XYZ file of C-alpha atoms in Angstrom:
256
model
C 0.000 0.000 0.000
C 1.312 3.454 -0.926
C 2.208 5.610 2.065
C 0.341 8.933 2.026
C 2.268 11.793 3.630
C -0.228 14.589 2.900
C -4.000 14.304 2.663
C -6.476 17.138 2.384
C -10.079 15.990 2.716
C -12.701 18.487 1.511
C -10.456 21.269 2.857
C -12.278 24.610 2.815
C -11.489 28.148 3.944
C -14.362 30.626 3.799
C -14.062 34.379 4.275
C -16.915 36.841 4.919
C -19.203 33.976 5.860
C -22.882 34.886 5.743
C -22.279 38.121 3.846
C -23.028 38.974 0.257
C -19.333 38.736 -0.587
C -18.816 35.305 1.027
C -16.080 33.427 -0.776
C -14.232 30.133 -0.488
C -10.556 30.990 -0.915
C -9.889 27.268 -0.592
C -12.829 25.483 -2.128
C -13.459 21.892 -0.940
C -10.015 20.639 -1.954
C -9.298 16.924 -1.660
C -5.704 16.015 -2.421
C -3.240 13.242 -1.594
C 0.548 13.244 -1.833
C 2.392 9.959 -1.650
C 5.701 9.654 0.152
C 8.451 11.028 -2.092
C 6.191 13.175 -4.262
C 7.841 16.445 -5.352
C 5.004 18.683 -6.499
C 5.307 22.044 -8.260
C 2.387 24.348 -7.465
C 1.451 27.021 -10.001
C -1.291 29.626 -10.083
C -1.920 33.300 -10.627
C -1.867 35.794 -7.759
C -4.851 35.227 -5.482
C -5.507 31.735 -6.847
C -5.119 30.076 -3.444
C -1.532 28.788 -3.455
C -0.512 30.540 -0.243
C -3.805 29.567 1.378
C -3.059 25.935 0.550
C 0.361 26.187 2.202
C -0.964 28.095 5.206
C -3.628 25.512 6.031
C -1.120 22.674 5.705
C 1.356 24.512 7.947
C -1.331 25.471 10.466
C -1.030 29.253 10.161
C -4.584 29.419 8.818
C -7.424 27.283 10.233
C -9.844 25.394 8.043
C -13.496 26.360 7.928
C -14.284 22.779 7.042
C -12.589 19.507 6.144
C -9.463 17.796 7.452
C -5.694 17.721 6.993
C -3.560 14.634 7.628
C 0.246 14.587 7.709
C 2.036 11.264 7.856
C -1.268 9.551 8.532
C -2.005 11.768 11.549
C -5.033 14.074 11.655
C -3.433 17.476 12.343
C -6.513 19.597 11.577
C -6.690 20.983 15.098
C -2.967 21.043 15.856
C -1.204 24.395 16.113
C 1.508 25.621 13.765
C 4.114 24.812 16.406
C 2.776 21.293 16.934
C 2.890 20.630 13.193
C 6.637 21.333 13.049
C 6.994 17.722 14.163
C 5.814 16.743 10.704
C 6.832 19.563 8.365
C 9.277 22.348 7.589
C 8.814 25.448 5.462
C 11.180 27.672 3.506
C 9.855 31.127 2.661
C 10.567 33.492 -0.221
C 12.203 36.078 2.040
C 15.747 34.971 3.035
C 15.278 36.853 6.327
C 12.581 34.432 7.469
C 13.410 31.078 8.997
C 16.720 32.091 10.585
C 17.754 33.981 13.721
C 19.840 36.971 12.540
C 21.878 37.506 15.718
C 22.812 33.862 16.061
C 25.717 32.396 14.141
C 25.299 29.996 11.252
C 26.351 27.100 13.502
C 23.913 28.153 16.245
C 21.068 28.304 13.743
C 21.891 24.797 12.561
C 21.975 23.551 16.141
C 18.591 25.187 16.743
C 17.126 23.433 13.701
C 18.658 20.129 14.760
C 16.708 20.355 18.003
C 13.391 21.113 16.386
C 10.629 19.890 18.666
C 12.999 19.538 21.626
C 13.862 21.891 24.476
C 15.922 24.659 22.940
C 18.638 25.534 25.420
C 21.692 26.554 23.460
C 25.066 27.069 25.037
C 28.458 27.498 23.436
C 29.649 24.167 24.814
C 27.047 22.436 22.628
C 29.090 23.504 19.610
C 31.935 21.052 20.019
C 34.738 20.671 17.485
C 33.020 17.529 16.209
C 29.728 19.368 15.789
C 31.402 22.268 13.989
C 33.169 19.801 11.698
C 29.816 18.146 10.964
C 28.248 21.505 10.114
C 31.250 22.384 7.985
C 30.667 19.294 5.857
C 26.946 19.993 5.678
C 27.302 23.608 4.556
C 30.126 22.822 2.127
C 27.585 20.975 -0.017
C 25.920 24.302 -0.807
C 28.994 25.467 -2.716
C 28.560 29.126 -1.775
C 31.132 29.659 0.961
C 28.699 29.085 3.801
C 31.073 26.535 5.347
C 33.649 29.273 6.019
C 31.102 31.421 7.855
C 29.937 29.110 10.630
C 30.878 31.661 13.300
C 29.352 34.618 11.436
C 26.051 36.167 12.531
C 23.372 35.044 10.113
C 22.218 38.628 9.604
C 25.581 39.403 7.987
C 25.253 36.746 5.289
C 24.304 37.487 1.702
C 20.704 36.812 0.697
C 21.704 33.674 -1.183
C 23.739 32.312 1.714
C 20.956 33.020 4.167
C 18.404 31.269 1.976
C 20.755 28.306 1.601
C 20.972 28.174 5.396
C 17.172 28.307 5.652
C 16.943 25.348 3.299
C 19.537 23.371 5.249
C 17.698 24.089 8.503
C 14.386 22.994 6.996
C 15.732 19.698 5.672
C 18.213 18.878 8.436
C 15.765 16.772 10.432
C 14.277 15.194 7.288
C 10.646 16.201 7.865
C 7.718 14.224 6.536
C 6.666 17.228 4.460
C 8.697 20.121 3.044
C 6.917 23.308 1.936
C 8.950 25.481 -0.450
C 7.196 28.833 -0.666
C 8.805 30.489 -3.718
C 12.123 29.829 -2.003
C 14.247 30.937 -4.987
C 12.180 33.941 -6.108
C 14.252 36.587 -4.279
C 17.587 35.280 -5.561
C 19.620 36.189 -8.636
C 19.372 33.708 -11.553
C 22.704 31.978 -10.850
C 22.026 31.546 -7.123
C 18.444 30.474 -7.835
C 19.580 27.787 -10.281
C 22.190 26.534 -7.819
C 19.671 26.285 -4.980
C 17.146 24.520 -7.210
C 19.694 21.844 -8.109
C 20.546 21.315 -4.445
C 16.836 21.246 -3.609
C 16.203 18.512 -6.153
C 19.200 16.458 -5.008
C 18.254 16.768 -1.330
C 14.615 15.800 -1.874
C 15.595 12.739 -3.896
C 18.365 11.660 -1.512
C 16.107 11.803 1.569
C 12.912 10.772 -0.282
C 11.149 13.854 1.097
C 7.574 14.742 0.232
C 7.656 18.318 -1.029
C 5.373 21.005 -2.412
C 6.978 23.969 -4.161
C 5.165 27.162 -5.093
C 6.902 28.752 -8.048
C 6.226 31.273 -10.798
C 9.103 29.912 -12.859
C 7.419 27.704 -15.439
C 10.716 26.198 -16.539
C 11.530 25.071 -12.992
C 8.005 23.689 -12.613
C 8.528 21.513 -15.673
C 12.125 20.514 -14.961
C 11.808 19.547 -11.317
C 9.521 17.162 -9.487
C 7.289 14.310 -10.552
C 3.980 16.133 -10.299
C 2.481 19.530 -11.121
C -0.600 21.310 -9.807
C -2.297 24.450 -11.051
C -4.471 26.191 -8.463
C -7.283 28.467 -9.681
C -10.122 30.035 -7.685
C -9.193 27.985 -4.635
C -9.455 24.674 -6.468
C -7.056 22.218 -8.087
C -7.577 23.025 -11.759
C -4.877 20.693 -13.078
C -3.046 17.770 -11.498
C -0.589 15.883 -13.723
C 2.341 13.575 -13.112
C 4.661 11.123 -14.795
C 4.643 10.943 -18.580
C 1.813 13.472 -18.874
C 3.810 16.071 -16.957
C 6.975 15.275 -18.889
C 5.245 16.065 -22.165
C 4.111 19.520 -21.057
C 5.791 22.639 -22.420
C 5.882 26.234 -21.228
C 3.404 27.042 -23.996
C 1.034 24.397 -22.633
C 1.215 25.937 -19.154
C 0.559 29.418 -20.493
C -2.488 28.033 -22.293
C -3.785 26.596 -19.011
C -3.216 29.923 -17.267
C -5.195 31.760 -19.934
C -8.000 29.228 -19.582
C -8.352 29.837 -15.857
């Protein structure tokens, strides 16, 4: 039996309930993601992409329906409680890291996700620093030589790379990538996307990635969703996805 890491069952978010302008910004969405699915999520502004991510992460409550992560009903769990099952990387490199803490301290904080977070310098042993040096060296952007630097002093690309490392360090059941390369220059964005793909495959993570880059949506992942008017307007995978072109996606956007 296929393991399901994400399940939305009739998930609905209604705003202005009972008023003339009542609207479902997430409209009775039922969706399943199998373990290891890497799903690109496309949609125009206001289509419901961020709402989808927010209800999965627990920052926005459902009006109706259920959400299951790793087979557990998390519908009524808080955002903090859901960090046991998922991690999220945001578009803004400033989010997801503590600016006054060093790179190594941020990594130690992420390593202890869901545990008591008492950090002291003695926790950063030579062995631990060596481990983090090897981890950050994989990013290929000099982050490994800045372990003792305050995170707020990093470049945007380095800080976003750190955010990604922190999000994947504990190998969560579900990884939410919220336009995580959009604020980066083309070279840095391409580099992070390659590392993202390699990391997801190596750890068999289940990931959803909001992107406006149609080329990335086609190149990466095994599945593609288009969200429109709070609904899943298109859901393709495998050979069907592989045959799609940028022109095809633009045609879908014009249709919705």
